[in-house]
Short mmCIF file of C-alpha atoms and ligand atoms in Angstrom, two decimals:
data_model
loop_
_atom_site.label_atom_id
_atom_site.label_comp_id
_atom_site.label_asym_id
_atom_site.label_seq_id
_atom_site.Cartn_x
_atom_site.Cartn_y
_atom_site.Cartn_z
CA UNK A 1 12.29 -18.27 -35.48
CA UNK A 2 9.89 -18.00 -37.41
CA UNK A 3 6.53 -16.57 -36.68
CA UNK A 4 3.83 -18.64 -35.39
CA UNK A 5 1.38 -17.39 -37.46
CA UNK A 6 3.52 -16.32 -40.77
CA UNK A 7 6.93 -16.96 -42.89
CA UNK A 8 8.52 -13.47 -41.12
CA UNK A 9 11.32 -14.21 -38.30
CA UNK A 10 9.67 -13.95 -34.71
CA UNK A 11 10.78 -11.00 -32.61
CA UNK A 12 9.33 -12.53 -29.12
CA UNK A 13 8.46 -15.57 -27.46
CA UNK A 14 5.64 -15.40 -25.05
CA UNK A 15 6.62 -17.06 -21.77
CA UNK A 16 3.24 -18.59 -21.15
CA UNK A 17 2.13 -20.43 -24.41
CA UNK A 18 5.31 -20.04 -26.81
CA UNK A 19 3.67 -17.81 -29.47
CA UNK A 20 6.43 -16.83 -31.46
CA UNK A 21 5.26 -13.46 -33.19
CA UNK A 22 7.00 -11.31 -35.24
CA UNK A 23 6.54 -7.50 -35.60
CA UNK A 24 3.12 -7.28 -37.28
CA UNK A 25 1.88 -10.12 -34.99
CA UNK A 26 3.01 -9.01 -32.22
CA UNK A 27 1.91 -5.64 -32.88
CA UNK A 28 -1.65 -7.28 -33.72
CA UNK A 29 -1.89 -9.49 -30.47
CA UNK A 30 -0.98 -6.02 -28.38
CA UNK A 31 -3.88 -4.23 -29.96
CA UNK A 32 -6.29 -7.52 -29.43
CA UNK A 33 -5.80 -8.35 -25.93
CA UNK A 34 -6.58 -4.25 -25.66
CA UNK A 35 -9.41 -4.18 -26.94
CA UNK A 36 -10.67 -7.66 -25.72
CA UNK A 37 -9.80 -6.31 -22.19
CA UNK A 38 -12.05 -3.05 -22.88
CA UNK A 39 -14.77 -4.70 -23.73
CA UNK A 40 -14.74 -7.95 -21.22
CA UNK A 41 -14.97 -5.62 -18.81
CA UNK A 42 -17.33 -2.13 -20.77
CA UNK A 43 -14.53 0.11 -20.01
CA UNK A 44 -15.45 2.61 -23.25
CA UNK A 45 -19.03 3.79 -24.83
CA UNK A 46 -19.88 4.69 -28.06
CA UNK A 47 -18.91 8.29 -28.33
CA UNK A 48 -17.19 8.74 -24.65
CA UNK A 49 -14.74 11.63 -24.00
CA UNK A 50 -11.74 9.26 -23.04
CA UNK A 51 -9.04 11.44 -20.86
CA UNK A 52 -5.39 8.70 -20.79
CA UNK A 53 -3.15 9.67 -18.11
CA UNK A 54 0.13 10.08 -19.67
CA UNK A 55 2.85 10.21 -17.46
CA UNK A 56 5.85 8.75 -20.56
CA UNK A 57 6.45 6.22 -19.16
CA UNK A 58 6.71 2.86 -21.16
CA UNK A 59 2.71 2.01 -20.15
CA UNK A 60 0.93 5.70 -20.60
CA UNK A 61 3.42 5.97 -24.27
CA UNK A 62 2.30 2.14 -25.57
CA UNK A 63 -0.95 2.51 -23.90
CA UNK A 64 -1.77 6.17 -25.76
CA UNK A 65 -0.08 4.54 -29.00
CA UNK A 66 -2.31 1.18 -29.11
CA UNK A 67 -5.56 3.45 -28.05
CA UNK A 68 -5.03 5.60 -30.94
CA UNK A 69 -4.94 2.80 -33.58
CA UNK A 70 -8.21 1.08 -31.77
CA UNK A 71 -9.97 4.82 -31.62
CA UNK A 72 -9.21 4.98 -35.61
CA UNK A 73 -12.49 2.85 -36.11
CA UNK A 74 -14.15 5.47 -33.83
CA UNK A 75 -14.49 8.16 -34.90
CA UNK A 76 -17.13 9.72 -32.71
CA UNK A 77 -14.99 8.97 -29.71
CA UNK A 78 -12.11 11.52 -28.67
CA UNK A 79 -8.83 10.65 -26.66
CA UNK A 80 -7.36 13.74 -24.53
CA UNK A 81 -4.31 13.06 -22.71
CA UNK A 82 -3.30 14.65 -18.94
CA UNK A 83 0.42 15.14 -17.46
CA UNK A 84 0.90 15.98 -14.44
CA UNK A 85 3.98 17.75 -13.20
CA UNK A 86 4.35 16.88 -9.13
CA UNK A 87 7.17 18.83 -9.36
CA UNK A 88 10.43 16.79 -8.71
CA UNK A 89 13.68 18.41 -10.03
CA UNK A 90 15.80 16.14 -12.77
CA UNK A 91 12.75 13.67 -13.69
CA UNK A 92 9.52 15.04 -14.13
CA UNK A 93 11.25 17.29 -17.11
CA UNK A 94 12.29 13.53 -19.14
CA UNK A 95 8.59 12.12 -18.67
CA UNK A 96 7.18 15.28 -19.53
CA UNK A 97 9.06 15.60 -23.06
CA UNK A 98 8.34 12.37 -23.99
CA UNK A 99 5.03 12.80 -23.12
CA UNK A 100 5.21 15.82 -25.07
CA UNK A 101 6.28 14.40 -27.78
CA UNK A 102 4.48 11.32 -28.27
CA UNK A 103 1.27 13.25 -27.47
CA UNK A 104 1.65 15.82 -30.36
CA UNK A 105 3.01 12.86 -33.05
CA UNK A 106 -0.17 11.33 -32.31
CA UNK A 107 -1.98 14.56 -32.69
CA UNK A 108 -4.10 14.18 -30.04
CA UNK A 109 -5.52 17.02 -26.94
CA UNK A 110 -2.00 16.95 -24.58
CA UNK A 111 -3.72 18.95 -20.42
CA UNK A 112 -1.06 19.84 -18.78
CA UNK A 113 -1.36 19.87 -14.49
CA UNK A 114 0.43 20.55 -11.64
CA UNK A 115 0.95 19.75 -7.69
CA UNK A 116 2.35 23.44 -7.54
CA UNK A 117 -0.63 25.10 -9.16
CA UNK A 118 -3.56 22.72 -8.34
CA UNK A 119 -2.78 22.40 -5.37
CA UNK A 120 0.15 24.76 -3.97
CA UNK A 121 2.75 23.00 -3.37
CA UNK A 122 4.89 20.45 -5.81
CA UNK A 123 5.89 17.32 -4.12
CA UNK A 124 9.67 18.34 -3.49
CA UNK A 125 8.25 20.92 -0.92
CA UNK A 126 6.04 18.40 0.40
CA UNK A 127 8.92 15.80 1.30
CA UNK A 128 11.22 18.67 2.69
CA UNK A 129 8.51 20.06 4.72
CA UNK A 130 6.81 16.27 5.48
CA UNK A 131 9.97 13.90 4.93
CA UNK A 132 10.30 11.62 2.38
CA UNK A 133 9.10 8.75 5.20
CA UNK A 134 6.13 10.28 7.73
CA UNK A 135 5.74 8.83 10.87
CA UNK A 136 3.37 6.37 9.80
CA UNK A 137 5.17 3.23 7.77
CA UNK A 138 1.74 4.17 5.45
CA UNK A 139 3.02 7.91 4.94
CA UNK A 140 5.91 8.98 3.11
CA UNK A 141 6.87 10.04 -0.39
CA UNK A 142 5.20 8.28 -2.74
CA UNK A 143 1.59 8.09 -0.74
CA UNK A 144 1.50 12.11 -0.65
CA UNK A 145 2.11 11.74 -4.34
CA UNK A 146 -0.41 9.12 -4.73
CA UNK A 147 -3.00 10.96 -2.64
CA UNK A 148 -2.56 13.98 -5.06
CA UNK A 149 -2.11 12.13 -8.09
CA UNK A 150 -5.21 10.71 -8.19
CA UNK A 151 -6.71 14.15 -6.92
CA UNK A 152 -5.39 16.38 -9.90
CA UNK A 153 -6.05 13.49 -12.17
CA UNK A 154 -9.50 13.34 -11.05
CA UNK A 155 -9.66 16.74 -11.57
CA UNK A 156 -7.99 16.86 -14.44
CA UNK A 157 -10.64 14.57 -15.93
CA UNK A 158 -13.25 16.83 -14.98
CA UNK A 159 -11.93 19.78 -16.54
CA UNK A 160 -11.91 18.36 -19.82
CA UNK A 161 -15.24 17.18 -19.56
CA UNK A 162 -13.80 13.17 -20.01
CA UNK A 163 -16.01 10.31 -19.31
CA UNK A 164 -13.54 8.31 -18.18
CA UNK A 165 -10.00 7.92 -17.39
CA UNK A 166 -7.77 5.75 -18.30
CA UNK A 167 -3.94 4.19 -17.10
CA UNK A 168 -1.17 2.75 -17.53
CA UNK A 169 -1.49 0.00 -14.97
CA UNK A 170 -0.19 -3.39 -16.50
CA UNK A 171 -1.09 -6.82 -15.34
CA UNK A 172 1.60 -7.30 -12.72
CA UNK A 173 1.18 -3.64 -11.32
CA UNK A 174 -2.70 -5.01 -11.34
CA UNK A 175 -1.51 -8.35 -9.29
CA UNK A 176 0.59 -6.29 -7.11
CA UNK A 177 -2.61 -4.29 -6.20
CA UNK A 178 -4.45 -7.28 -5.53
CA UNK A 179 -1.66 -9.31 -3.39
CA UNK A 180 -1.04 -6.20 -1.10
CA UNK A 181 -4.65 -6.07 -0.62
CA UNK A 182 -4.89 -9.30 -0.10
CA UNK A 183 -2.00 -9.40 2.84
CA UNK A 184 -3.35 -6.31 4.58
CA UNK A 185 -6.54 -8.22 4.51
CA UNK A 186 -8.66 -5.38 3.13
CA UNK A 187 -11.47 -7.34 1.48
CA UNK A 188 -13.16 -3.97 1.23
CA UNK A 189 -10.62 -2.79 -1.17
CA UNK A 190 -10.27 -5.77 -2.85
CA UNK A 191 -14.07 -5.61 -3.53
CA UNK A 192 -13.60 -1.89 -4.96
CA UNK A 193 -10.62 -3.39 -7.09
CA UNK A 194 -12.95 -3.45 -10.20
CA UNK A 195 -12.03 -3.78 -13.66
CA UNK A 196 -15.34 -2.20 -14.37
CA UNK A 197 -15.83 1.66 -14.38
CA UNK A 198 -18.28 2.78 -12.20
CA UNK A 199 -19.38 6.12 -10.81
CA UNK A 200 -19.02 5.50 -7.58
CA UNK A 201 -19.48 8.96 -6.30
CA UNK A 202 -20.44 12.07 -8.14
CA UNK A 203 -17.37 14.24 -7.34
CA UNK A 204 -15.31 10.53 -9.18
CA UNK A 205 -14.65 10.56 -12.67
CA UNK A 206 -15.18 6.44 -13.54
CA UNK A 207 -11.06 5.17 -14.56
CA UNK A 208 -10.56 1.51 -15.79
CA UNK A 209 -6.55 -0.21 -17.27
CA UNK A 210 -7.26 -1.58 -20.21
CA UNK A 211 -3.74 -2.90 -19.57
CA UNK A 212 -4.91 -5.23 -16.80
CA UNK A 213 -3.61 -8.25 -18.58
CA UNK A 214 -0.83 -6.71 -20.54
CA UNK A 215 2.57 -8.29 -19.39
CA UNK A 216 5.02 -5.60 -18.39
CA UNK A 217 8.04 -7.54 -20.45
CA UNK A 218 5.27 -6.84 -24.17
CA UNK A 219 5.16 -3.35 -23.11
CA UNK A 220 8.69 -3.08 -23.30
CA UNK A 221 8.91 -5.09 -26.81
CA UNK A 222 6.05 -3.25 -27.97
CA UNK A 223 7.92 -0.10 -27.26
CA UNK A 224 10.80 -1.22 -28.83
CA UNK A 225 10.43 -2.63 -32.02
CA UNK A 226 7.48 0.65 -32.52
CA UNK A 227 10.50 2.51 -31.46
CA UNK A 228 8.84 4.41 -28.74
CA UNK A 229 11.12 6.06 -26.99
CA UNK A 230 9.84 6.81 -23.43
CA UNK A 231 11.59 7.80 -19.54
CA UNK A 232 13.86 4.69 -17.96
CA UNK A 233 14.79 6.08 -15.04
CA UNK A 234 12.68 5.43 -11.42
CA UNK A 235 11.46 8.28 -9.67
CA UNK A 236 13.99 9.24 -6.87
CA UNK A 237 11.11 9.18 -4.24
CA UNK A 238 11.05 5.45 -5.00
CA UNK A 239 11.76 3.49 -2.29
CA UNK A 240 8.11 2.23 -0.96
CA UNK A 241 9.86 -0.98 0.77
CA UNK A 242 7.00 -2.79 1.41
CA UNK A 243 5.70 -2.88 -1.90
CA UNK A 244 8.94 -3.85 -3.16
CA UNK A 245 9.00 -6.89 -1.53
CA UNK A 246 5.44 -7.67 -3.47
CA UNK A 247 7.13 -6.25 -6.50
CA UNK A 248 10.31 -8.60 -5.96
CA UNK A 249 7.92 -12.00 -5.08
CA UNK A 250 5.76 -11.31 -8.56
CA UNK A 251 8.62 -11.31 -10.65
CA UNK A 252 10.84 -13.92 -9.01
CA UNK A 253 7.87 -16.61 -9.18
CA UNK A 254 7.20 -15.60 -12.68
CA UNK A 255 10.39 -16.47 -13.93
CA UNK A 256 9.19 -20.09 -12.82
CA UNK A 257 5.41 -20.04 -13.21
CA UNK A 258 4.14 -17.13 -16.37
CA UNK A 259 0.79 -17.39 -15.42
CA UNK A 260 1.03 -16.11 -11.97
CA UNK A 261 -0.14 -12.63 -12.67
CA UNK A 262 -3.08 -14.36 -15.58
CA UNK A 263 -3.90 -16.53 -12.51
CA UNK A 264 -4.12 -13.37 -9.76
CA UNK A 265 -5.72 -11.52 -11.79
CA UNK A 266 -8.50 -13.68 -13.00
CA UNK A 267 -8.62 -14.63 -10.01
CA UNK A 268 -9.84 -11.22 -8.41
CA UNK A 269 -12.33 -11.69 -11.47
CA UNK A 270 -14.00 -14.27 -10.16
CA UNK A 271 -13.80 -12.90 -6.16
CA UNK A 272 -15.35 -10.05 -7.32
CA UNK A 273 -18.15 -12.12 -7.54
CA UNK A 274 -18.63 -12.90 -4.42
CA UNK A 275 -17.52 -10.12 -2.44
CA UNK A 276 -19.77 -7.87 -4.23
CA UNK A 277 -22.04 -8.85 -1.29
CA UNK A 278 -20.01 -7.76 1.31
CA UNK A 279 -21.25 -4.29 2.21
CA UNK A 280 -18.68 -1.06 2.12
CA UNK A 281 -17.70 -0.62 6.02
CA UNK A 282 -17.99 3.54 5.44
CA UNK A 283 -19.98 4.92 2.75
CA UNK A 284 -18.73 7.36 0.68
CA UNK A 285 -19.07 11.06 2.13
CA UNK A 286 -18.80 14.46 0.91
CA UNK A 287 -15.31 15.94 2.58
CA UNK A 288 -16.33 18.95 4.48
CA UNK A 289 -13.81 21.29 3.14
CA UNK A 290 -13.87 20.72 -0.84
CA UNK A 291 -16.68 18.17 -1.21
CA UNK A 292 -14.74 15.30 -2.69
CA UNK A 293 -15.63 11.41 -2.33
CA UNK A 294 -13.84 10.19 1.31
CA UNK A 295 -14.99 8.31 3.75
CA UNK A 296 -14.30 10.46 6.66
CA UNK A 297 -14.68 14.00 7.14
CA UNK A 298 -12.14 15.25 5.12
CA UNK A 299 -10.29 13.99 1.95
CA UNK A 300 -6.70 13.14 1.54
CA UNK A 301 -6.31 16.45 -0.49
CA UNK A 302 -7.48 18.41 2.39
CA UNK A 303 -5.75 16.69 5.45
CA UNK A 304 -2.27 16.34 3.21
CA UNK A 305 -3.06 20.67 3.35
CA UNK A 306 -3.51 21.00 6.42
CA UNK A 307 -0.60 18.87 7.66
CA UNK A 308 1.67 21.71 5.14
CA UNK A 309 -0.56 24.31 6.35
CA UNK A 310 0.65 23.73 10.45
ZN1 ZN B 401 4.04 -12.92 -38.28
ZN1 ZN B 402 -11.71 17.80 0.39
#
């Protein structure tokens, strides 16, 4: 099949609009969508020092590659890569390898932080102590990891002097998060899921997701045709059944309804305009231990530290 825009052979046909794309036009569309997303939601300002969370997986590798191309037109902005070593044996080493490979290929400044060094315990030892599944269904490996990753990524961003943190969350990830908040009836959190990075607390560096309109399949394709190697194996702790069900629903339904995730994400954008009026149940306060943003007395990181010290 021929590319819809030129005489070259098409490599990919987008399921939602049937556009056939050659290598060059595929790359062009990918980059343009990221640019449009950044502009649409005011994700970046001129001269920003931009921290990108790079795990070594497909999303972060592709994002770093595309941002590097885009930023060539904005020499006053600067990209720095941040990788967090959770301390997961037989898993993190490979991701770290790919993160380092691409960061140095692109000549980007790289900073590595770790659970061990920056929190005092690595994930393996946390799980050993607290169990892969806590008593509460909400707690377990992925939530401990999530709490610490968010905390350390923010700390890292502050340390490297970043104005904004970008992560590789894609369209399906975003749709999944929206659906989960709806399923839980958590309208407060839905209201906080704002695509425009904002300073919601003095301790937090604003964050954004430039891939929130980019489907996972296109990210995989981008890595494939541009020969970007990445870590493919899943984290050994990725067993969160609850989140898994929603993910399965998304990918199954998407086969018949290719616009599904776009509709969910666009729906959220429209909803935001009206749920903004809902006042947050609790204002963000300063954690009494570390001063970071929290709704209670202790932030989740300090709470986790307490659990481990008990
Ligand atoms: Zn073409
Ligand atoms: Zn704290």
